[in-house]
mmCIF file of C-alpha atoms in Angstrom:
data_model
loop_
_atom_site.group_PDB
_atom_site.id
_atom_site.type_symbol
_atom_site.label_atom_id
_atom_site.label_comp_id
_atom_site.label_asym_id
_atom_site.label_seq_id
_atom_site.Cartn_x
_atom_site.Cartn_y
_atom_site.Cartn_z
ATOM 1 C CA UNK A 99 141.527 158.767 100.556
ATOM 2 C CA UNK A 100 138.986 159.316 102.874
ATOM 3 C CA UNK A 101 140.910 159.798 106.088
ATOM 4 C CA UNK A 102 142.185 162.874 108.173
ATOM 5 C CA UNK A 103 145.804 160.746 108.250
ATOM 6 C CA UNK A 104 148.502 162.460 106.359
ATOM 7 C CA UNK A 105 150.167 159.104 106.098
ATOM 8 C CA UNK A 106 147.824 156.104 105.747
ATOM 9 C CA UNK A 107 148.920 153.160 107.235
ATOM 10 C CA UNK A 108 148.257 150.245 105.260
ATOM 11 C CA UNK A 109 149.061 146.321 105.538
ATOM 12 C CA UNK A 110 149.514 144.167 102.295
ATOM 13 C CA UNK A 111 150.064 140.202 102.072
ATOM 14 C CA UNK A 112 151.726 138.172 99.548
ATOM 15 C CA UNK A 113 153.986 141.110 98.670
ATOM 16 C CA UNK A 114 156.909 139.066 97.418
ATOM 17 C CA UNK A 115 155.299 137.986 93.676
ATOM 18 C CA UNK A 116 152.602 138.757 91.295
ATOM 19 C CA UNK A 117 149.984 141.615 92.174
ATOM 20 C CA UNK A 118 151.213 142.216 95.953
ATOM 21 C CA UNK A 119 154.670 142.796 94.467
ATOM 22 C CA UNK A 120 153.262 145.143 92.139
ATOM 23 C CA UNK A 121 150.772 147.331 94.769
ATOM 24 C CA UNK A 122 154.268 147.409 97.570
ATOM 25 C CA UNK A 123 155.800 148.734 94.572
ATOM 26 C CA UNK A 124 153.263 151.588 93.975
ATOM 27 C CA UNK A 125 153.212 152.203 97.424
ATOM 28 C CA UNK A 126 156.806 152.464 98.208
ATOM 29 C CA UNK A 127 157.022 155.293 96.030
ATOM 30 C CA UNK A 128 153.608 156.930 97.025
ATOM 31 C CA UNK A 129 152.892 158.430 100.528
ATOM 32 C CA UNK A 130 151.925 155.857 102.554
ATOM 33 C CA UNK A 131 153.359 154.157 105.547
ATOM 34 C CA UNK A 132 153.527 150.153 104.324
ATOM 35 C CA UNK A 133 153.901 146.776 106.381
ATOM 36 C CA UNK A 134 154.347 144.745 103.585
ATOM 37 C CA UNK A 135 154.468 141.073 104.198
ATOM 38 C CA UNK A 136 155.364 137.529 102.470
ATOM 39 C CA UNK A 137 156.481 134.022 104.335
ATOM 40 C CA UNK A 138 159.153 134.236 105.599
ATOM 41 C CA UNK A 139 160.991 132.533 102.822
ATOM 42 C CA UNK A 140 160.216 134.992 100.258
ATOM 43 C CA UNK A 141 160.637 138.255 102.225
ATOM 44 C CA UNK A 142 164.168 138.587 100.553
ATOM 45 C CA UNK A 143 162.131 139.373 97.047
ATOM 46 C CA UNK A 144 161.184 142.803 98.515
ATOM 47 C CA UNK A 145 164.733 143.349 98.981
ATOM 48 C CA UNK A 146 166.070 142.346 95.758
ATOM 49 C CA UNK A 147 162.746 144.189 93.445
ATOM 50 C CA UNK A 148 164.187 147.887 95.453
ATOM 51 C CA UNK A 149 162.086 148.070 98.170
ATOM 52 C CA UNK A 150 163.918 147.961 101.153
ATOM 53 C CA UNK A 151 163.189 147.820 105.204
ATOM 54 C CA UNK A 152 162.675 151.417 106.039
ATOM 55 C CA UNK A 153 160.876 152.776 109.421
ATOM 56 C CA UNK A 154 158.095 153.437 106.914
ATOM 57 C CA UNK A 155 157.651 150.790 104.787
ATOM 58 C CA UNK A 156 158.147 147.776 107.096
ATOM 59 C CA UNK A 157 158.816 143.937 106.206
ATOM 60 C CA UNK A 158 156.979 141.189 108.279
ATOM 61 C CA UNK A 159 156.787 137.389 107.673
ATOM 62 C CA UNK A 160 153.538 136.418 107.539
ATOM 63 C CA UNK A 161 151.720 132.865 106.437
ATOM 64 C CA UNK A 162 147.814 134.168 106.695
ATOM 65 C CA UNK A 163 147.088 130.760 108.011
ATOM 66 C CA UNK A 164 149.085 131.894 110.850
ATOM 67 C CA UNK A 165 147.172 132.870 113.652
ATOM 68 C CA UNK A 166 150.265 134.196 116.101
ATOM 69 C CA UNK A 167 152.278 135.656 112.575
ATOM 70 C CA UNK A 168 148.735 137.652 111.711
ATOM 71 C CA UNK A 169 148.448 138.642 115.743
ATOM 72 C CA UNK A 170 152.418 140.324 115.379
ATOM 73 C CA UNK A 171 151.732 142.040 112.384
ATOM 74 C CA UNK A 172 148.375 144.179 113.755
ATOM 75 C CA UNK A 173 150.677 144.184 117.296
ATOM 76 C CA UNK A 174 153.562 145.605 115.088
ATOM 77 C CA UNK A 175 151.268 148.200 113.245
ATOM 78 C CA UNK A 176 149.729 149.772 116.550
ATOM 79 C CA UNK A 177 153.265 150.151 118.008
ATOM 80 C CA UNK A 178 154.969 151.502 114.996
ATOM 81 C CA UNK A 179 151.814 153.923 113.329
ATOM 82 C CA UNK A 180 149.059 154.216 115.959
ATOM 83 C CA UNK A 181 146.965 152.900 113.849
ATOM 84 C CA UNK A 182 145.790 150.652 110.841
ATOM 85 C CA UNK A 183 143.760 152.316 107.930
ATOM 86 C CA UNK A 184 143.638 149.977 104.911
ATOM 87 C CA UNK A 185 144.324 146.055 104.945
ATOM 88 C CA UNK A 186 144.472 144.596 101.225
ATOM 89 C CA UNK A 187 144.508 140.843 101.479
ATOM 90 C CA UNK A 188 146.207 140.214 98.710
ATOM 91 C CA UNK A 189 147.918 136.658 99.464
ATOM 92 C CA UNK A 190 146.346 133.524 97.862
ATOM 93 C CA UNK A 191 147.084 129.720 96.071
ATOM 94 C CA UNK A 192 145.996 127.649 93.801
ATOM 95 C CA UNK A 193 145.094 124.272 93.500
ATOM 96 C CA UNK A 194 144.940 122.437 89.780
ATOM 97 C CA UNK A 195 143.039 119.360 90.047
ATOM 98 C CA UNK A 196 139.655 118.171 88.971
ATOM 99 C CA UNK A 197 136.872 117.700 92.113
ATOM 100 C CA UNK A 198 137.585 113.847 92.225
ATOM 101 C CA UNK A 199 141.437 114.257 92.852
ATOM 102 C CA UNK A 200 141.205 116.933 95.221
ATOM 103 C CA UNK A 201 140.612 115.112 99.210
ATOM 104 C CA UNK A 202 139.755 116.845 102.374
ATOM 105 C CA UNK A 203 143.198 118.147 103.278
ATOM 106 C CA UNK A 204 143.643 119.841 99.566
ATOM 107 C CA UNK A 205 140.649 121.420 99.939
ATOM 108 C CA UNK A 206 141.321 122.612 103.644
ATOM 109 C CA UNK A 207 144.251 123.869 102.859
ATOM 110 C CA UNK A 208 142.980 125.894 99.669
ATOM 111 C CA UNK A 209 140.458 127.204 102.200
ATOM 112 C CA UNK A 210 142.705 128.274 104.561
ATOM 113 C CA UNK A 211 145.023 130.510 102.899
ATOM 114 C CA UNK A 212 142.419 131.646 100.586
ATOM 115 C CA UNK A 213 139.745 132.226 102.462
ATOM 116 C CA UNK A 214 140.387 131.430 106.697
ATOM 117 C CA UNK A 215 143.439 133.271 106.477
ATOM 118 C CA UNK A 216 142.387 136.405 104.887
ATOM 119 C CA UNK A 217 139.198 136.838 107.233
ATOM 120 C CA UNK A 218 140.513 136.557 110.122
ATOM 121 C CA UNK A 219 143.153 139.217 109.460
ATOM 122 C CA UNK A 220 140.413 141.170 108.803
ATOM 123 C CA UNK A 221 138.255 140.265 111.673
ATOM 124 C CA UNK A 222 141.793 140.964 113.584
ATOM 125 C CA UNK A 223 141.899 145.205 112.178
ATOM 126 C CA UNK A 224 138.269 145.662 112.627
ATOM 127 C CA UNK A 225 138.643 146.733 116.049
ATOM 128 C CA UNK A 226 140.722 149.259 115.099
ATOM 129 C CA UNK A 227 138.958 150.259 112.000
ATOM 130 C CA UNK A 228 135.860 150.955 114.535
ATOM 131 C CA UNK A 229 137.375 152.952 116.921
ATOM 132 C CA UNK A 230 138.696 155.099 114.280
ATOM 133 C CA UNK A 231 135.341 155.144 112.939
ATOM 134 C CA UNK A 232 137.470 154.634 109.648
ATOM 135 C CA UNK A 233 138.890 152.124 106.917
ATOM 136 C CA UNK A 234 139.622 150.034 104.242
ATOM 137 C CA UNK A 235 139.229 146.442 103.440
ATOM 138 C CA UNK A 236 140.193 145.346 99.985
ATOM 139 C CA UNK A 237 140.109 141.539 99.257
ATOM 140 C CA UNK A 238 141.701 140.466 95.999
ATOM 141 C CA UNK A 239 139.437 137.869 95.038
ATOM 142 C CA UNK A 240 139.500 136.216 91.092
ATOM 143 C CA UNK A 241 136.848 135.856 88.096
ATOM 144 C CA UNK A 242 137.075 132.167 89.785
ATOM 145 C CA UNK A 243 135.301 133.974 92.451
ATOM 146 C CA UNK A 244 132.444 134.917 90.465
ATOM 147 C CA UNK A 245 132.339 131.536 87.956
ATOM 148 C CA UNK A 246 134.351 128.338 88.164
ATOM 149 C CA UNK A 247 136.341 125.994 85.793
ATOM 150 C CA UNK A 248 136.762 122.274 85.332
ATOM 151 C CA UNK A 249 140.182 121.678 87.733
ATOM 152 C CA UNK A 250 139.427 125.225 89.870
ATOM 153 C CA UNK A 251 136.697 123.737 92.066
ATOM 154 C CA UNK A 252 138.571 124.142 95.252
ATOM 155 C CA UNK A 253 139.859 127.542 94.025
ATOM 156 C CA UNK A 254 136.811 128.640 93.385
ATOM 157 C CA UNK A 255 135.224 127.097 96.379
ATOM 158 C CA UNK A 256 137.696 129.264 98.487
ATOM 159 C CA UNK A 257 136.853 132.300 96.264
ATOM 160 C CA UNK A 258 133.223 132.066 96.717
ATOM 161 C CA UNK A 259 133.142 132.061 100.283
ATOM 162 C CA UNK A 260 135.588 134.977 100.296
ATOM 163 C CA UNK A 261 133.106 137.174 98.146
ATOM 164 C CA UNK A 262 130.005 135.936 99.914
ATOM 165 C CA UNK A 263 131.551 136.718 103.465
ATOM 166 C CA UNK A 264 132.996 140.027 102.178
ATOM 167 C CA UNK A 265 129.680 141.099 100.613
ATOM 168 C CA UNK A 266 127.981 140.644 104.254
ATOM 169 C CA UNK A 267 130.870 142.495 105.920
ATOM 170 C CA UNK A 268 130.452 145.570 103.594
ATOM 171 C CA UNK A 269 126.796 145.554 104.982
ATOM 172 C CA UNK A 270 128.064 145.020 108.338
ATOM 173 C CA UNK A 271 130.900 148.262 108.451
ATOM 174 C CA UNK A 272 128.985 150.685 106.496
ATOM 175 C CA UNK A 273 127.381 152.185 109.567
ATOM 176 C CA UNK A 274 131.194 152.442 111.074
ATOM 177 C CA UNK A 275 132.820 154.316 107.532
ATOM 178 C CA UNK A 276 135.140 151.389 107.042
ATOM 179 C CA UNK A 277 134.861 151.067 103.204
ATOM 180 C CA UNK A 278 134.721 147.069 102.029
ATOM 181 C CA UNK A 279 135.503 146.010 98.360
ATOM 182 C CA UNK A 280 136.793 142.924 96.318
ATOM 183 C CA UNK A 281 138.871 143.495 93.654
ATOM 184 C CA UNK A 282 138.520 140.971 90.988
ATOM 185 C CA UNK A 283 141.452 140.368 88.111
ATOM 186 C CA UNK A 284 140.574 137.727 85.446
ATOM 187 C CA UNK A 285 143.474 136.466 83.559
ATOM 188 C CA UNK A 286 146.712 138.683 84.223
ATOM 189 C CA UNK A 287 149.724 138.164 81.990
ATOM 190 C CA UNK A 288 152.510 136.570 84.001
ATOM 191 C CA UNK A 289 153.707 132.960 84.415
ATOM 192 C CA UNK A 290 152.018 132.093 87.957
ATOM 193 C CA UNK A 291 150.090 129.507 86.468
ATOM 194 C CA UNK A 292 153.111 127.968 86.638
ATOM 195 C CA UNK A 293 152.850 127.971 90.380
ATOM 196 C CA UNK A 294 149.771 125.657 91.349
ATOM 197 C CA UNK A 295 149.672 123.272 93.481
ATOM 198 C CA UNK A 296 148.894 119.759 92.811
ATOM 199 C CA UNK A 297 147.297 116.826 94.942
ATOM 200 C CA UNK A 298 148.606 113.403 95.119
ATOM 201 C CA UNK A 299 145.723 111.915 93.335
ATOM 202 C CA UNK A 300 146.954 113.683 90.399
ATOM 203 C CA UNK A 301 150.564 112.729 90.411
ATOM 204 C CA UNK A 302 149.846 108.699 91.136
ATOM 205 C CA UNK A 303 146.453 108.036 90.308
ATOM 206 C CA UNK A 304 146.507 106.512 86.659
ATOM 207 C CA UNK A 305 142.682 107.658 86.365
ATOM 208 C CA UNK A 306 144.396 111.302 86.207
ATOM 209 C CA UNK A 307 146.606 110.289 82.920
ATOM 210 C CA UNK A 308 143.471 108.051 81.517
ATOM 211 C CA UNK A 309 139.510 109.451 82.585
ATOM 212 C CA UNK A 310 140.808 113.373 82.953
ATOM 213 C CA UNK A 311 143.768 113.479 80.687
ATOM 214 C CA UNK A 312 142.176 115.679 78.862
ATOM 215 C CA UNK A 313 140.720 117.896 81.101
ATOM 216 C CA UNK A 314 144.190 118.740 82.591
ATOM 217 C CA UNK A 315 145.754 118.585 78.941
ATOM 218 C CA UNK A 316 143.465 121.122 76.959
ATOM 219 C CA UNK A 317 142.561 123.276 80.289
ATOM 220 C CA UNK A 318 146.420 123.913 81.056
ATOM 221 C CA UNK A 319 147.216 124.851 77.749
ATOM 222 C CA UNK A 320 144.520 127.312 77.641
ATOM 223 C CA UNK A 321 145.759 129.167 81.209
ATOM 224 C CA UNK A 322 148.697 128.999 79.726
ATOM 225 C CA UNK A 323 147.602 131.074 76.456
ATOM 226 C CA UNK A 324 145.582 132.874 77.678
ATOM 227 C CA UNK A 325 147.866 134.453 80.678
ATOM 228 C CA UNK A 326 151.230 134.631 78.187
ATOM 229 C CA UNK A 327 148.574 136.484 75.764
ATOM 230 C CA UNK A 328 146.294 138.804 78.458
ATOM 231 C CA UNK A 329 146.905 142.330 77.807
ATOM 232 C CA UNK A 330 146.385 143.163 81.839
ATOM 233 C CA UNK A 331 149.661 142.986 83.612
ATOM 234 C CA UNK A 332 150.325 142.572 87.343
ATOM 235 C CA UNK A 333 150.856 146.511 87.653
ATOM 236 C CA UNK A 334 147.507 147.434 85.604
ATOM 237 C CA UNK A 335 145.686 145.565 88.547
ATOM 238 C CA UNK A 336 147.671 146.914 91.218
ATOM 239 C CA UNK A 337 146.301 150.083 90.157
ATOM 240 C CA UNK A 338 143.166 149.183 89.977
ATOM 241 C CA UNK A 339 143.912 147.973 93.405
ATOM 242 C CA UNK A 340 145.735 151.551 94.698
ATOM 243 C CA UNK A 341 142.446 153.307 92.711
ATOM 244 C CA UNK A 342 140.219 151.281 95.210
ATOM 245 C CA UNK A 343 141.726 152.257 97.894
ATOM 246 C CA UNK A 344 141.578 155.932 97.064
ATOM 247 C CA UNK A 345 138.184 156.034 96.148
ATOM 248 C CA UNK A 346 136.043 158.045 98.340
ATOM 249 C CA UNK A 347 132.994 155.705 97.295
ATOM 250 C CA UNK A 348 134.228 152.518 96.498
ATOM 251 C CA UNK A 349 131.933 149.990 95.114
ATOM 252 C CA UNK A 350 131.845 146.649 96.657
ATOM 253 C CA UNK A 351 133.077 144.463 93.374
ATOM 254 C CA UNK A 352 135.469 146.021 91.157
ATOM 255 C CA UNK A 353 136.540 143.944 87.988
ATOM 256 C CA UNK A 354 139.792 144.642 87.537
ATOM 257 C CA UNK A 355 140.560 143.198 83.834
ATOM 258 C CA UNK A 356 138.713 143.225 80.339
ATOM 259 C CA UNK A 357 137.893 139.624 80.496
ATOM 260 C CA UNK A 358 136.786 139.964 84.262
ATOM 261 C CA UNK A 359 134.565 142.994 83.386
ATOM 262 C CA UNK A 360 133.199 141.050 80.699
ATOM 263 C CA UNK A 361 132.000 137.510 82.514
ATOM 264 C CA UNK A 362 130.132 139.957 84.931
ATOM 265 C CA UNK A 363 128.526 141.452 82.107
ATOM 266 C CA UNK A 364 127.748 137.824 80.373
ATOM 267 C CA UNK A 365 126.457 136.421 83.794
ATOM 268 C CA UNK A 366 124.161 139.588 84.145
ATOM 269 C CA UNK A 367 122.478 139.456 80.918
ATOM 270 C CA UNK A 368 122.144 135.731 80.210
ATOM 271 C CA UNK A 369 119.889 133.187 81.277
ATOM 272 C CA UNK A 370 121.564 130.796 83.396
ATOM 273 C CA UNK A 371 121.114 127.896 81.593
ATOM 274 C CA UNK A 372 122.224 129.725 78.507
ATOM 275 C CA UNK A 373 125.245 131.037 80.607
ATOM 276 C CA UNK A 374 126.200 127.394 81.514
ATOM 277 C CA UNK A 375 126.062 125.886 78.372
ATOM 278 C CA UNK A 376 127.631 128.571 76.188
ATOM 279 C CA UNK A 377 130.532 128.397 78.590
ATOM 280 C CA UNK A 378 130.764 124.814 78.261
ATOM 281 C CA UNK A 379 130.713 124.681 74.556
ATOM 282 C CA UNK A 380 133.540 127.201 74.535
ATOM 283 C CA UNK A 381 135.874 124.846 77.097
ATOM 284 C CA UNK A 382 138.775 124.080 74.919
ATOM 285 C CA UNK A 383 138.803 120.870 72.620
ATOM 286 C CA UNK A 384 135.650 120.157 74.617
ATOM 287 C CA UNK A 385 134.888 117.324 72.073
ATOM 288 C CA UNK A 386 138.152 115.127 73.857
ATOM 289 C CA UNK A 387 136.665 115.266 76.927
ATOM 290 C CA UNK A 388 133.519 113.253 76.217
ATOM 291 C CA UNK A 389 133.988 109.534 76.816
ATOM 292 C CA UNK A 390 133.073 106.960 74.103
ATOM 293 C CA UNK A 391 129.303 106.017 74.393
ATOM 294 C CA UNK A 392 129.078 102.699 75.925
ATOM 295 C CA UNK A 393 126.157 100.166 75.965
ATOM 296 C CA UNK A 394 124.616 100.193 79.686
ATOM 297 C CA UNK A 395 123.264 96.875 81.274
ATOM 298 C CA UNK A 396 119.599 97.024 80.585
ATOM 299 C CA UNK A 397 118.529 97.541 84.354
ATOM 300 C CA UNK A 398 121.067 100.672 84.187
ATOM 301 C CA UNK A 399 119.249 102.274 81.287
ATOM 302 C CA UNK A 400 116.814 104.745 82.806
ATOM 303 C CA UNK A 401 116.347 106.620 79.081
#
């Protein structure tokens, strides 16, 4: 790692589940000096996975929509290390609902753990970062970051403007030698699909079990097979993740599973349209999702 630290000081979100749970782990045992943080709620997973409060790997609660929680964990970092030298924003949601049931406040609040939240910790380390004329930024972002899905529009709303805005910063800290990537996983084998949120319009809106019944039938039974079946595992991206941050040139996207590394490859060397369309022929059971052709009045018919 490109510092002259001997113990880098690093800050990690969502550290309680998933990928975050898997990079504290790594780091616990490597030779680091770790504030690794969760909500508050979930803090107690750190405990019961091994990895307890120590003076050098430090638990915080911290919801990255949060502005004073975010303010005491950089506040906590200076006082405790003297310094901040990587920052992987690791912490993130999802919403599972096609564009017409998702309303304003879904789609804020997607945006603001996703995407707000993450940034600003970032923009909150910076100053740091620059003085030391020195650090990391490593975003975990999602293959729904580089192409979307029928019922991932907010998701990968939130995950687009978190590569776009990451992308400029990378331009922006080059000149200060604070290194800037986005990792990207694809499908990871786990169960967090499990764990999605989902909008009221879905749960009472009859058009959800009639019009897009089987958009949410045949597109959650794919997740679902396709994470149970993935052959990347929470810890495989975690090092990808702790390979990132070692690097001494790290590039600014790094796909971080097979699948990911190949729909970068597929959107490189196809035509868009082509791109489109093969992907939508391949949506599972895409045949159920086309409504029954219906006669339109004849001042409707524009064909």
């Amino acid at each position: 790692m490109n510092t002259t630290h001997e113990h880098p000081v690093v800050i990690l979100t969502g550290s309680s589940s998933g990928i975050g749970l898997a990079v504290a782990k790594k780091l616990y045992r490597s030779n680091y000096r770790v504030i690794a943080t969760a909500r508050e709620q979930s803090l107690h997973r750190l405990r019961e996975q091994g990895l307890p409060d120590t003076p050098t790997f430090l638990h915080m609660p911290l919801d990255v929509t949060n502005e004073v929680q975010r303010e005491q964990v950089v506040r906590r970092a200076m006082q405790e290390f003297g310094r901040i030298d990587v920052l992987i924003n690791n912490a993130g949601i999802a919403y599972r609902a096609v564009f017409e049931h998702m309303s304003r406040k879904d789609d804020y609040h997607q945006a603001h753990v996703n995407y707000f939240g993450p940034m600003d910790l970032a923009r909150s380390v910076l100053p740091v970062m620059r003085e030391q004329r020195s650090g990391r930024i490593i975003n975990v972002s999602s293959v729904g970051g580089m192409m979307s899905m029928p019922t991932m529009s907010a998701y990968s709303a939130s995950k687009f403007a978190l590569e776009g805005a990451t992308e400029a910063l990378w331009y922006e800290m080059k000149p200060w030698n604070v290194k800037v990537s986005l990792v990207q996983p694809g499908f990871v084998r786990s169960d967090s699909f499990e764990h999605v949120y989902v909008t009221d319009k879905v749960r009472s809106d009859a058009m959800g079990e009639q019009v897009y019944e089987p958009y949410y039938r045949n597109m959650s039974r794919f997740i679902s097979r396709m994470m149970r079946w993935s052959p990347s595992s929470a810890a495989d991206v975690a090092d990808v993740v702790l390979r990132t941050m070692k690097a001494s040139r790290p590039p600014l996207r790094v796909a971080a599973t097979l699948d990911a590394r190949f729909f970068s490859l597929l959107r490189r060397f196809l035509p868009r349209s082509v791109y489109h369309e093969f992907l939508y022929i391949m949506l599972p059971r895409i045949w159920e999702w086309q409504p029954q052709a219906q006669e339109l009045p004849a001042e409707l018919n524009l064909r």
